């Protein structure tokens, strides 16, 4: 199976909100996502990818234009340099394709172990588990794979997660950490494994509103800001002019 730098499997878009709603380069998108919000990644990729749909187009776009296209994302200057350098290396050393090899991936500018794991898993079907902040938190909090660093957590996850589930395991864990096992206040009251998780104290569901709180508030009668003057033929209010007039 081959994957170019700008191939994104359709199901990947449905799994991670970061890639929902647009077609774009998987490797470049993951590189841009470092220390950035999903919203900011969506914004810049919608601007950048139509301008540079291939590594060759990215090189031709040039550093200045790449920088301008991703200016609103964190660390945009370094990311622009990495995108340009990465695209050139893909052209020179890999025929414009993403290599199906961890060492070759991690040799690319801006690509670390997590990014390599995502690409190997999604583009090439390797049973890798990319550990991000959500997975690191869930693994430690639940006791599934406790570790002091991401690589230690990754190795433990590879041991405890059955091989048949490794292809999608990091997607499930990310979503669990994003929407239920949240960083500040985990929602234990709706967690499907709350009886197995050692985390204490368990959080309780938010208090339900009383009937009085839910009762609709009465609408106050609207009073017109200006009464009709009675002059003229329409009775309509005349819009005010500018607050300050001058030459």
GROMACS .gro file of C-alpha atoms in nm:
model
  247
    1UNK     CA    1   0.000   0.000   0.000
    2UNK     CA    2   0.133   0.341  -0.094
    3UNK     CA    3   0.035   0.678   0.047
    4UNK     CA    4   0.139   1.014  -0.080
    5UNK     CA    5   0.207   1.298   0.160
    6UNK     CA    6  -0.140   1.427   0.092
    7UNK     CA    7  -0.356   1.115   0.114
    8UNK     CA    8  -0.613   1.103   0.394
    9UNK     CA    9  -0.827   0.789   0.423
   10UNK     CA   10  -1.196   0.891   0.446
   11UNK     CA   11  -1.258   0.697   0.768
   12UNK     CA   12  -0.975   0.888   0.938
   13UNK     CA   13  -1.173   1.208   0.884
   14UNK     CA   14  -1.470   1.053   1.063
   15UNK     CA   15  -1.264   0.932   1.359
   16UNK     CA   16  -1.070   1.242   1.458
   17UNK     CA   17  -1.250   1.576   1.470
   18UNK     CA   18  -0.921   1.741   1.377
   19UNK     CA   19  -0.958   1.609   1.021
   20UNK     CA   20  -1.335   1.624   0.984
   21UNK     CA   21  -1.477   1.817   0.694
   22UNK     CA   22  -1.188   1.850   0.456
   23UNK     CA   23  -0.953   1.647   0.238
   24UNK     CA   24  -0.590   1.713   0.305
   25UNK     CA   25  -0.243   1.575   0.360
   26UNK     CA   26  -0.226   1.338   0.652
   27UNK     CA   27   0.142   1.384   0.727
   28UNK     CA   28   0.131   1.762   0.689
   29UNK     CA   29  -0.186   1.788   0.898
   30UNK     CA   30  -0.040   1.587   1.185
   31UNK     CA   31   0.276   1.797   1.171
   32UNK     CA   32   0.064   2.113   1.195
   33UNK     CA   33  -0.137   1.975   1.486
   34UNK     CA   34   0.152   1.986   1.735
   35UNK     CA   35   0.066   2.217   2.025
   36UNK     CA   36  -0.238   2.348   1.840
   37UNK     CA   37  -0.613   2.324   1.880
   38UNK     CA   38  -0.830   2.125   1.643
   39UNK     CA   39  -1.005   2.445   1.536
   40UNK     CA   40  -0.682   2.621   1.443
   41UNK     CA   41  -0.561   2.319   1.244
   42UNK     CA   42  -0.888   2.307   1.051
   43UNK     CA   43  -0.860   2.675   0.965
   44UNK     CA   44  -0.504   2.668   0.831
   45UNK     CA   45  -0.535   2.340   0.644
   46UNK     CA   46  -0.839   2.469   0.457
   47UNK     CA   47  -0.626   2.762   0.347
   48UNK     CA   48  -0.304   2.574   0.277
   49UNK     CA   49  -0.405   2.248   0.112
   50UNK     CA   50  -0.585   2.397  -0.192
   51UNK     CA   51  -0.269   2.598  -0.258
   52UNK     CA   52  -0.032   2.304  -0.212
   53UNK     CA   53  -0.199   1.967  -0.279
   54UNK     CA   54   0.136   1.789  -0.344
   55UNK     CA   55   0.491   1.808  -0.209
   56UNK     CA   56   0.601   1.967  -0.539
   57UNK     CA   57   0.329   2.231  -0.509
   58UNK     CA   58   0.436   2.298  -0.149
   59UNK     CA   59   0.794   2.359  -0.260
   60UNK     CA   60   0.678   2.586  -0.540
   61UNK     CA   61   0.454   2.777  -0.300
   62UNK     CA   62   0.764   2.881  -0.108
   63UNK     CA   63   0.838   2.964   0.254
   64UNK     CA   64   0.683   3.311   0.255
   65UNK     CA   65   0.347   3.194   0.119
   66UNK     CA   66   0.339   2.884   0.340
   67UNK     CA   67   0.408   3.103   0.643
   68UNK     CA   68   0.130   3.342   0.549
   69UNK     CA   69  -0.117   3.057   0.496
   70UNK     CA   70  -0.058   2.908   0.843
   71UNK     CA   71   0.009   3.232   1.031
   72UNK     CA   72  -0.284   3.183   1.271
   73UNK     CA   73  -0.155   2.855   1.416
   74UNK     CA   74   0.091   2.817   1.700
   75UNK     CA   75   0.461   2.790   1.612
   76UNK     CA   76   0.374   2.878   1.253
   77UNK     CA   77   0.722   2.993   1.154
   78UNK     CA   78   0.892   2.666   1.252
   79UNK     CA   79   0.607   2.462   1.107
   80UNK     CA   80   0.633   2.646   0.775
   81UNK     CA   81   1.006   2.573   0.759
   82UNK     CA   82   0.945   2.207   0.844
   83UNK     CA   83   0.669   2.172   0.583
   84UNK     CA   84   0.892   2.312   0.313
   85UNK     CA   85   1.196   2.105   0.411
   86UNK     CA   86   0.984   1.790   0.452
   87UNK     CA   87   0.830   1.833   0.107
   88UNK     CA   88   1.172   1.875  -0.053
   89UNK     CA   89   1.306   1.561   0.116
   90UNK     CA   90   1.000   1.362   0.008
   91UNK     CA   91   1.068   1.469  -0.350
   92UNK     CA   92   1.444   1.411  -0.341
   93UNK     CA   93   1.456   1.088  -0.142
   94UNK     CA   94   1.115   0.922  -0.167
   95UNK     CA   95   0.971   1.013  -0.503
   96UNK     CA   96   0.713   1.243  -0.346
   97UNK     CA   97   0.566   0.962  -0.137
   98UNK     CA   98   0.548   0.905   0.236
   99UNK     CA   99   0.785   0.624   0.332
  100UNK     CA  100   0.639   0.317   0.501
  101UNK     CA  101   0.925   0.310   0.748
  102UNK     CA  102   0.956   0.451   1.100
  103UNK     CA  103   1.319   0.554   1.074
  104UNK     CA  104   1.261   0.733   0.743
  105UNK     CA  105   0.955   0.910   0.882
  106UNK     CA  106   1.130   1.025   1.198
  107UNK     CA  107   1.416   1.158   0.986
  108UNK     CA  108   1.177   1.411   0.831
  109UNK     CA  109   1.180   1.765   0.976
  110UNK     CA  110   0.915   1.812   1.244
  111UNK     CA  111   0.820   1.443   1.257
  112UNK     CA  112   0.856   1.264   1.590
  113UNK     CA  113   0.750   0.925   1.717
  114UNK     CA  114   0.384   1.018   1.768
  115UNK     CA  115   0.346   1.158   1.416
  116UNK     CA  116   0.525   0.856   1.270
  117UNK     CA  117   0.291   0.624   1.460
  118UNK     CA  118  -0.017   0.805   1.327
  119UNK     CA  119   0.103   0.783   0.967
  120UNK     CA  120   0.211   0.420   0.997
  121UNK     CA  121  -0.122   0.329   1.153
  122UNK     CA  122  -0.361   0.528   0.935
  123UNK     CA  123  -0.186   0.530   0.598
  124UNK     CA  124  -0.020   0.189   0.605
  125UNK     CA  125  -0.227  -0.017   0.847
  126UNK     CA  126   0.045  -0.086   1.104
  127UNK     CA  127  -0.085  -0.182   1.451
  128UNK     CA  128   0.089   0.113   1.615
  129UNK     CA  129  -0.045   0.323   1.902
  130UNK     CA  130   0.031   0.694   1.893
  131UNK     CA  131   0.034   0.834   2.247
  132UNK     CA  132  -0.084   1.192   2.275
  133UNK     CA  133  -0.182   1.391   2.584
  134UNK     CA  134  -0.529   1.231   2.598
  135UNK     CA  135  -0.399   0.874   2.574
  136UNK     CA  136  -0.121   0.945   2.824
  137UNK     CA  137  -0.378   1.074   3.075
  138UNK     CA  138  -0.631   0.792   3.020
  139UNK     CA  139  -0.362   0.523   3.040
  140UNK     CA  140  -0.230   0.654   3.372
  141UNK     CA  141  -0.561   0.750   3.529
  142UNK     CA  142  -0.733   0.420   3.454
  143UNK     CA  143  -0.427   0.209   3.525
  144UNK     CA  144  -0.449   0.057   3.178
  145UNK     CA  145  -0.086   0.136   3.097
  146UNK     CA  146   0.075   0.363   3.357
  147UNK     CA  147   0.406   0.521   3.264
  148UNK     CA  148   0.624   0.824   3.332
  149UNK     CA  149   0.665   0.916   2.964
  150UNK     CA  150   0.485   0.859   2.636
  151UNK     CA  151   0.717   0.587   2.511
  152UNK     CA  152   0.675   0.387   2.831
  153UNK     CA  153   0.298   0.418   2.802
  154UNK     CA  154   0.314   0.318   2.435
  155UNK     CA  155   0.511   0.002   2.509
  156UNK     CA  156   0.273  -0.100   2.786
  157UNK     CA  157  -0.030  -0.038   2.564
  158UNK     CA  158   0.119  -0.261   2.296
  159UNK     CA  159   0.142  -0.537   2.556
  160UNK     CA  160  -0.208  -0.507   2.703
  161UNK     CA  161  -0.410  -0.423   2.390
  162UNK     CA  162  -0.489  -0.736   2.184
  163UNK     CA  163  -0.336  -0.720   1.837
  164UNK     CA  164  -0.677  -0.732   1.668
  165UNK     CA  165  -0.770  -0.404   1.841
  166UNK     CA  166  -0.443  -0.212   1.798
  167UNK     CA  167  -0.539  -0.069   1.459
  168UNK     CA  168  -0.811   0.147   1.615
  169UNK     CA  169  -0.709   0.153   1.982
  170UNK     CA  170  -0.553   0.497   1.982
  171UNK     CA  171  -0.861   0.648   1.812
  172UNK     CA  172  -1.089   0.504   2.081
  173UNK     CA  173  -0.862   0.614   2.364
  174UNK     CA  174  -0.831   0.966   2.221
  175UNK     CA  175  -1.208   1.005   2.197
  176UNK     CA  176  -1.254   0.866   2.549
  177UNK     CA  177  -1.002   1.116   2.685
  178UNK     CA  178  -1.142   1.404   2.484
  179UNK     CA  179  -1.509   1.362   2.573
  180UNK     CA  180  -1.533   1.157   2.896
  181UNK     CA  181  -1.203   1.118   3.081
  182UNK     CA  182  -1.132   1.491   3.059
  183UNK     CA  183  -0.822   1.651   3.203
  184UNK     CA  184  -0.973   1.882   3.464
  185UNK     CA  185  -1.295   1.703   3.555
  186UNK     CA  186  -1.349   1.351   3.425
  187UNK     CA  187  -1.712   1.258   3.375
  188UNK     CA  188  -1.700   0.935   3.576
  189UNK     CA  189  -2.077   0.928   3.609
  190UNK     CA  190  -2.114   0.841   3.240
  191UNK     CA  191  -1.794   0.641   3.188
  192UNK     CA  192  -1.854   0.282   3.071
  193UNK     CA  193  -1.559   0.150   3.274
  194UNK     CA  194  -1.611   0.348   3.595
  195UNK     CA  195  -1.643   0.026   3.797
  196UNK     CA  196  -1.301  -0.089   3.672
  197UNK     CA  197  -1.118   0.242   3.702
  198UNK     CA  198  -0.922   0.311   4.024
  199UNK     CA  199  -0.955   0.691   3.991
  200UNK     CA  200  -1.092   0.856   4.305
  201UNK     CA  201  -1.299   1.041   4.397
  202UNK     CA  202  -1.551   0.955   4.127
  203UNK     CA  203  -1.725   1.259   3.986
  204UNK     CA  204  -2.101   1.279   4.019
  205UNK     CA  205  -2.351   1.387   3.754
  206UNK     CA  206  -2.437   1.756   3.757
  207UNK     CA  207  -2.745   1.842   3.966
  208UNK     CA  208  -3.070   1.839   3.776
  209UNK     CA  209  -3.252   2.167   3.744
  210UNK     CA  210  -3.573   2.199   3.941
  211UNK     CA  211  -3.908   2.255   3.773
  212UNK     CA  212  -3.890   2.616   3.887
  213UNK     CA  213  -3.553   2.661   3.718
  214UNK     CA  214  -3.688   2.508   3.399
  215UNK     CA  215  -4.002   2.725   3.392
  216UNK     CA  216  -3.997   2.977   3.108
  217UNK     CA  217  -3.948   3.334   3.216
  218UNK     CA  218  -4.232   3.575   3.134
  219UNK     CA  219  -4.163   3.806   2.848
  220UNK     CA  220  -4.157   4.174   2.928
  221UNK     CA  221  -4.360   4.399   2.707
  222UNK     CA  222  -4.132   4.566   2.459
  223UNK     CA  223  -4.137   4.945   2.475
  224UNK     CA  224  -4.042   5.132   2.158
  225UNK     CA  225  -3.725   5.331   2.190
  226UNK     CA  226  -3.877   5.637   2.018
  227UNK     CA  227  -4.241   5.740   1.990
  228UNK     CA  228  -4.353   5.855   1.647
  229UNK     CA  229  -4.333   6.231   1.620
  230UNK     CA  230  -4.656   6.260   1.432
  231UNK     CA  231  -4.488   6.470   1.164
  232UNK     CA  232  -4.446   6.357   0.809
  233UNK     CA  233  -4.638   6.093   0.623
  234UNK     CA  234  -4.477   5.764   0.734
  235UNK     CA  235  -4.435   5.792   1.110
  236UNK     CA  236  -4.112   5.589   1.081
  237UNK     CA  237  -3.813   5.667   1.296
  238UNK     CA  238  -3.540   5.850   1.108
  239UNK     CA  239  -3.198   5.679   1.151
  240UNK     CA  240  -2.950   5.885   1.350
  241UNK     CA  241  -2.659   6.035   1.164
  242UNK     CA  242  -2.292   5.974   1.246
  243UNK     CA  243  -2.186   6.057   1.600
  244UNK     CA  244  -1.916   6.289   1.481
  245UNK     CA  245  -1.927   6.496   1.169
  246UNK     CA  246  -1.639   6.682   1.024
  247UNK     CA  247  -1.437   6.749   0.717
   0.00000   0.00000   0.00000
